[in-house]
Coordinates of C-alpha atoms in Angstrom, one line a residue:
M1402 CA 0.0 0.0 0.0
L1403 CA 1.4 3.4 -1.0
G1404 CA -1.1 5.8 0.5
V1405 CA -4.3 6.5 2.4
E1406 CA -6.2 9.7 2.0
L1407 CA -8.6 11.3 4.5
G1408 CA -11.8 11.3 2.4
N1409 CA -12.0 11.2 -1.3
E1410 CA -9.9 14.3 -2.1
A1411 CA -9.5 16.1 1.2
D1412 CA -10.0 19.6 -0.1
L1413 CA -13.5 18.5 -1.2
S1414 CA -14.4 16.1 1.6
Y1415 CA -13.4 18.6 4.3
G1416 CA -14.5 21.6 2.3
T1417 CA -12.6 24.8 1.6
A1418 CA -13.1 26.0 5.1
G1419 CA -12.1 22.7 6.6
L1420 CA -8.3 23.0 6.3
P1421 CA -7.8 23.6 10.1
S1422 CA -9.7 20.3 10.9
Y1423 CA -7.7 18.5 8.2
L1424 CA -4.4 19.8 9.6
T1425 CA -5.5 18.5 13.0
D1426 CA -6.6 15.1 11.7
L1427 CA -3.6 14.4 9.5
P1428 CA -1.0 13.7 12.3
K1429 CA -3.6 11.8 14.2
Y1430 CA -4.3 9.3 11.4
A1431 CA -0.6 9.2 10.6
E1432 CA 0.1 8.1 14.2
A1433 CA -2.7 5.6 14.2
V1434 CA -1.2 3.7 11.2
S1435 CA 2.4 4.1 12.4
P1436 CA 4.9 2.8 11.6
L1437 CA 3.5 2.6 8.1
P1438 CA 4.0 6.0 6.4
V1439 CA 1.0 5.9 4.2
V1440 CA -1.2 9.0 4.9
A1441 CA -1.0 11.4 2.0
P1442 CA -2.8 14.6 1.0
N1443 CA -4.3 13.7 -2.4
T1444 CA -5.9 17.2 -2.9
S1445 CA -8.0 17.4 -6.0
E1446 CA -7.0 21.0 -7.1
D1447 CA -9.2 23.2 -9.2
I1448 CA -8.2 22.9 -12.8
L1449 CA -7.8 26.4 -14.3
P1450 CA -5.4 28.2 -16.6
W1451 CA -2.0 28.3 -14.9
Q1452 CA -1.8 32.1 -15.3
S1453 CA -5.0 32.6 -13.2
I1454 CA -3.7 30.3 -10.5
D1455 CA -0.3 31.9 -10.4
A1456 CA -1.9 35.4 -10.1
R1457 CA -4.1 34.1 -7.3
S1458 CA -7.1 35.7 -9.0
V1459 CA -9.3 32.6 -8.8
P1460 CA -10.4 30.3 -5.9
T1461 CA -8.1 27.3 -5.8
R1462 CA -9.2 25.5 -2.6
W1463 CA -5.9 24.3 -1.0
F1464 CA -3.4 24.8 -3.9
W1465 CA -1.4 27.4 -1.9
N1466 CA -1.8 25.6 1.5
W1467 CA 0.7 22.8 0.7
P1468 CA 3.4 24.1 3.0
E1469 CA 1.1 23.8 6.0
I1470 CA 0.0 20.3 4.8
L1471 CA 3.5 19.0 4.1
D1472 CA 4.8 20.4 7.4
N1473 CA 2.4 17.8 9.1
H1474 CA 4.7 15.0 7.9
P1475 CA 2.6 13.1 5.4
A1476 CA 4.2 10.1 3.7
Y1477 CA 4.6 12.1 0.5
G1478 CA 3.2 14.9 -1.5
S1479 CA 0.3 14.0 -3.8
D1480 CA -2.5 15.6 -5.7
H1481 CA -4.9 14.9 -8.6
F1482 CA -5.2 16.4 -12.1
Y1483 CA -7.8 16.1 -14.8
P1484 CA -7.3 18.5 -17.7
L1485 CA -10.9 18.1 -18.9
A1486 CA -14.3 17.1 -17.5
R1487 CA -17.2 15.2 -18.9
T1488 CA -19.6 17.9 -17.9
C1489 CA -18.4 21.5 -18.2
A1490 CA -21.4 23.8 -18.2
N1491 CA -19.7 26.3 -15.9
K1492 CA -16.1 25.8 -17.1
P1493 CA -15.7 25.9 -20.9
Y1494 CA -11.9 25.6 -20.4
R1495 CA -12.5 22.0 -19.4
C1496 CA -15.0 21.0 -22.1
P1497 CA -13.8 17.7 -23.6
S1498 CA -12.5 17.4 -27.2
I1499 CA -9.5 15.8 -28.8
P1500 CA -7.9 19.1 -29.7
A1501 CA -8.3 20.3 -26.1
L1502 CA -6.9 17.1 -24.6
L1503 CA -3.8 17.3 -26.9
S1504 CA -3.3 21.1 -26.5
D1505 CA -0.1 22.6 -25.0
E1506 CA -2.4 24.8 -22.9
H1507 CA -3.6 22.0 -20.7
L1508 CA -0.2 20.4 -20.3
Q1509 CA 1.1 23.8 -19.2
S1510 CA -1.4 23.8 -16.4
L1511 CA -0.2 20.3 -15.4
D1512 CA 3.4 21.4 -15.6
Y1513 CA 2.7 24.4 -13.4
Q1514 CA 0.9 22.3 -10.7
V1515 CA 3.5 19.5 -10.7
D1516 CA 6.5 21.9 -10.6
E1517 CA 5.0 23.9 -7.7
H1518 CA 4.0 20.9 -5.6
A1519 CA 7.0 18.7 -6.4
R1520 CA 9.3 21.6 -5.4
E1521 CA 7.5 22.1 -2.1
A1522 CA 7.6 18.4 -1.3
G1523 CA 11.3 18.2 -2.2
E1524 CA 12.1 21.1 0.1
R1525 CA 10.9 18.8 2.9
S1526 CA 12.7 15.7 1.5
L1527 CA 9.4 14.2 0.5
P1528 CA 8.7 12.5 -2.8
Y1529 CA 5.8 13.8 -5.0
R1530 CA 3.4 11.7 -7.1
L1531 CA 0.4 12.5 -9.2
E1532 CA -1.8 10.3 -7.2
E1533 CA -4.9 10.4 -9.5
T1534 CA -5.2 11.5 -13.0
N1535 CA -6.8 10.8 -16.4
T1536 CA -8.1 12.6 -19.4
A1537 CA -11.4 14.0 -18.1
A1538 CA -13.1 14.1 -14.7
G1539 CA -16.4 12.4 -14.3
R1540 CA -15.1 9.0 -15.6
G1541 CA -14.0 10.4 -18.9
A1542 CA -15.7 11.6 -22.1
D1543 CA -16.8 9.2 -24.9
G1544 CA -14.9 9.8 -28.1
V1545 CA -12.1 11.5 -26.3
S1546 CA -11.0 9.4 -23.3
N1547 CA -11.5 6.0 -25.0
V1548 CA -9.7 6.6 -28.4
A1549 CA -6.1 6.7 -29.6
A1550 CA -5.7 10.4 -28.7
S1551 CA -5.9 9.4 -25.0
A1552 CA -2.9 7.1 -25.4
A1553 CA -0.8 9.9 -27.0
Y1554 CA -1.9 12.3 -24.2
A1555 CA -1.1 9.8 -21.5
L1556 CA 2.3 9.0 -22.8
D1557 CA 3.4 12.6 -23.0
M1558 CA 1.7 13.4 -19.7
M1559 CA 3.9 10.8 -17.9
F1560 CA 7.0 12.5 -19.2
H1561 CA 5.7 15.9 -18.0
V1562 CA 5.1 14.5 -14.5
A1563 CA 8.6 13.1 -14.4
C1564 CA 10.1 16.3 -15.7
P1565 CA 7.7 19.3 -15.5
Q1566 CA 8.5 22.3 -17.7
S1567 CA 6.8 25.1 -15.8
P1568 CA 5.5 27.8 -18.2
K1569 CA 6.3 30.3 -15.4
T1570 CA 10.1 29.5 -15.5
P1571 CA 10.9 28.2 -19.0
G1572 CA 14.1 26.2 -19.1
A1573 CA 14.5 26.1 -15.3
N1574 CA 14.1 22.3 -15.2
L1575 CA 15.8 21.1 -18.3
D1576 CA 17.8 18.7 -16.1
C1577 CA 14.7 17.2 -14.7
K1578 CA 15.8 17.5 -11.1
V1579 CA 12.3 18.4 -10.1
G1580 CA 9.4 15.9 -10.8
G1581 CA 7.2 13.2 -9.7
V1582 CA 8.1 9.6 -8.8
G1583 CA 4.8 8.1 -10.1
V1584 CA 1.4 8.4 -11.7
N1585 CA -1.8 6.6 -11.1
L1586 CA -4.4 6.5 -13.9
H1587 CA -7.8 6.3 -12.4
N1588 CA -10.2 3.4 -13.4
A1589 CA -13.9 3.4 -12.5
E1590 CA -17.4 2.4 -13.4
V1591 CA -19.1 4.5 -16.1
R1592 CA -21.6 6.2 -13.8
A1593 CA -21.3 5.3 -10.1
F1594 CA -19.2 3.3 -7.7
F1595 CA -20.6 -0.1 -6.8
E1596 CA -22.5 -0.3 -10.1
P1597 CA -20.0 -2.3 -12.2
Q1598 CA -22.7 -4.0 -14.3
E1599 CA -23.3 -0.6 -16.0
G1600 CA -20.0 -0.8 -17.7
N1601 CA -16.6 0.8 -17.8
G1602 CA -15.6 4.4 -17.3
Y1603 CA -14.7 6.0 -20.7
Y1604 CA -11.1 6.7 -19.4
N1605 CA -10.3 3.2 -18.2
A1606 CA -6.9 2.0 -19.2
I1607 CA -8.1 -1.6 -18.5
N1608 CA -11.7 -2.5 -19.1
Y1609 CA -13.2 -5.2 -16.9
D1610 CA -16.0 -7.5 -18.1
P1611 CA -19.2 -6.1 -16.7
T1612 CA -21.2 -9.2 -17.3
A1613 CA -21.9 -12.0 -14.9
A1614 CA -19.3 -14.1 -16.7
M1615 CA -16.5 -11.9 -15.4
G1616 CA -14.1 -12.8 -18.2
A1617 CA -10.5 -11.5 -18.7
P1618 CA -10.0 -7.8 -18.7
T1619 CA -9.2 -6.1 -22.0
A1620 CA -6.7 -3.3 -22.8
A1621 CA -8.0 0.1 -23.7
P1622 CA -5.8 2.7 -25.6
E1623 CA -4.2 4.2 -22.4
Y1624 CA -3.0 0.8 -21.4
Y1625 CA -0.6 0.8 -24.3
A1626 CA 0.8 4.1 -23.2
L1627 CA 1.5 2.7 -19.8
L1628 CA 3.1 -0.4 -21.4
F1629 CA 5.2 1.8 -23.7
F1630 CA 6.4 4.1 -20.9
G1631 CA 6.9 1.3 -18.4
R1632 CA 9.0 -0.7 -20.8
F1633 CA 11.2 2.0 -22.4
A1634 CA 11.2 5.0 -20.0
Q1635 CA 10.6 3.9 -16.5
G1636 CA 13.9 3.9 -14.5
S1637 CA 15.9 5.4 -17.4
K1638 CA 18.8 7.8 -16.7
G1639 CA 19.4 11.2 -18.2
L1640 CA 15.8 12.2 -18.9
R1641 CA 15.4 15.5 -20.5
P1642 CA 13.1 17.3 -23.0
F1643 CA 14.2 17.2 -26.7
E1644 CA 13.3 19.8 -29.3
T1645 CA 12.5 18.1 -32.6
G1646 CA 12.1 21.3 -34.7
T1647 CA 8.6 20.1 -35.6
P1648 CA 5.2 20.0 -33.8
V1649 CA 6.2 16.5 -32.6
K1650 CA 7.0 16.3 -28.9
G1651 CA 10.3 14.8 -28.0
W1652 CA 12.0 13.4 -24.9
R1653 CA 15.5 11.9 -24.4
T1654 CA 17.2 9.5 -22.0
D1655 CA 20.8 8.4 -22.2
D1656 CA 19.9 5.5 -24.4
R1657 CA 16.6 6.4 -26.2
L1658 CA 14.8 9.1 -28.1
F1659 CA 11.0 9.3 -27.7
L1660 CA 8.8 11.1 -30.3
I1661 CA 5.1 11.7 -29.9
N1662 CA 2.9 13.1 -32.7
K1663 CA -0.1 14.7 -31.0
T1664 CA -1.2 16.6 -34.2
D1665 CA -3.8 15.6 -36.7
Q1666 CA -1.3 15.3 -39.6
P1667 CA 1.6 13.0 -40.3
V1668 CA 5.0 14.5 -39.5
S1669 CA 8.5 13.5 -40.5
V1670 CA 11.2 14.0 -37.9
P1671 CA 15.0 13.7 -38.1
A1672 CA 16.0 10.8 -35.9
P1673 CA 19.1 8.7 -35.2
K1674 CA 19.5 5.2 -36.6
G1675 CA 18.6 2.5 -34.2
F1676 CA 15.9 0.0 -33.1
V1677 CA 12.4 1.5 -33.4
D1678 CA 9.2 0.5 -31.5
R1679 CA 6.0 2.3 -32.3
M1680 CA 2.7 2.9 -30.5
T1681 CA 0.1 3.4 -33.3
P1682 CA -3.6 4.1 -33.6
Y1683 CA -5.5 1.1 -35.0
D1684 CA -8.8 1.5 -36.9
A1685 CA -10.4 -1.9 -37.3
T1686 CA -13.2 -0.4 -39.4
G1687 CA -10.9 0.6 -42.2
A1688 CA -12.3 4.1 -42.2
G1689 CA -8.8 5.7 -41.9
K1690 CA -9.2 7.0 -38.4
F1691 CA -6.2 8.0 -36.3
L1692 CA -6.7 10.2 -33.2
D1693 CA -10.3 9.0 -33.0
A1694 CA -9.4 5.4 -33.7
A1695 CA -10.9 3.0 -31.1
Q1696 CA -7.7 0.9 -30.6
V1697 CA -4.0 1.1 -30.3
R1698 CA -1.2 -1.3 -31.2
I1699 CA 2.5 -1.5 -30.3
D1700 CA 4.7 -2.8 -33.0
G1701 CA 1.5 -4.0 -34.7
R1702 CA 0.7 -6.2 -31.7
Q1703 CA -2.1 -6.2 -29.1
T1704 CA -2.6 -8.0 -25.8
R1705 CA -3.8 -11.6 -26.0
A1706 CA -7.3 -12.7 -25.1
D1707 CA -6.1 -13.7 -21.6
G1708 CA -4.6 -10.2 -21.0
T1709 CA -0.9 -11.2 -21.5
W1710 CA 1.5 -9.3 -23.7
P1711 CA 3.1 -11.1 -26.6
G1712 CA 6.3 -9.0 -26.5
F1713 CA 7.7 -6.1 -28.4
R1714 CA 9.0 -6.4 -31.9
P1715 CA 11.3 -3.5 -32.8
H1716 CA 12.6 -3.0 -36.3
V1717 CA 16.0 -1.6 -37.4
M1718 CA 15.9 2.0 -38.8
H1719 CA 18.8 2.8 -41.2
K1720 CA 17.4 6.1 -42.4
G1721 CA 17.9 9.5 -40.7
R1722 CA 14.2 10.3 -40.4
V1723 CA 11.0 8.8 -39.0
T1724 CA 7.5 9.6 -40.1
L1725 CA 4.8 9.5 -37.5
A1726 CA 1.1 9.2 -38.2
P1727 CA -1.4 11.4 -36.2
G1728 CA -1.4 10.1 -32.7
E1729 CA 1.6 7.8 -33.2
A1730 CA 4.6 7.6 -30.9
A1731 CA 8.0 6.0 -31.5
V1732 CA 11.0 5.2 -29.4
I1733 CA 14.5 4.8 -31.0
S1734 CA 16.9 2.7 -28.9
K1735 CA 20.6 2.8 -29.5
S1736 CA 20.8 -1.0 -29.0
F1737 CA 18.3 -3.8 -29.3
P1738 CA 16.0 -3.6 -26.3
A1739 CA 16.8 -6.5 -23.9

């Protein structure tokens, strides 16, 4: 067990005015479960343009109270982030669409939040993790959270949590000294807890069988992003952002180059020779869908019917360029991945 939160998102369960009570309860619960260091904040945070938060011109619940919270010795610093929301009547900034999900604007809000809170946690020698996140609050949005665009978003998002590039201080974290140690993608039922028979949340990375048969789970698009990042990026040394000179997003480690095309057009990118693995939208209908394709493949492969992974199948690239389809990502490894 990594963490226990006091209520589902403490800044909501306690209420904006409930911070004093929370600060009193936090050490009590921490002592009650001692010696296990598991009590963590898990604040939900109000998702707004980073400029408004930085100017403190909008209500943000407990965003600026982290020093008080972290001084109460939680196990680690943690919060939640959902760039969009299924319902957005009062917040057009969060209305779900594929262009909004893949926009730089929403990643800048994430970068700002992660950078602020990871730094505050680090000042107290505490790790920081994005304890709960996904594409859209309210269990996701159909046609946005359950298509290939969500995999491209999730892959890039994990790099940004590991190495936030705060829009307030561009270039200040190019060495990735500040960042999170982990990410949890939220899975849920489509409408309400304890109603699994109604089906899967649109943003689920792994879909369960909602029928009485309770068959093997199946992989949704975001699962392939987790698989891709976990295999090729997790634990790597020398992480840093990489400028591709194109709209394609780039990240480097000591041994690999990652390229993520979040645009709606194919893009050709200069790249070193090496062994290439690809995460690619897959449209079983043959309609030529990419970002809105219902499925994703890695190296042309999918999980087996029993949920197991058949293995990666990189190919050798001798050319100095790689062309990425819309929503496609590639990793170029210097040597054959072990």
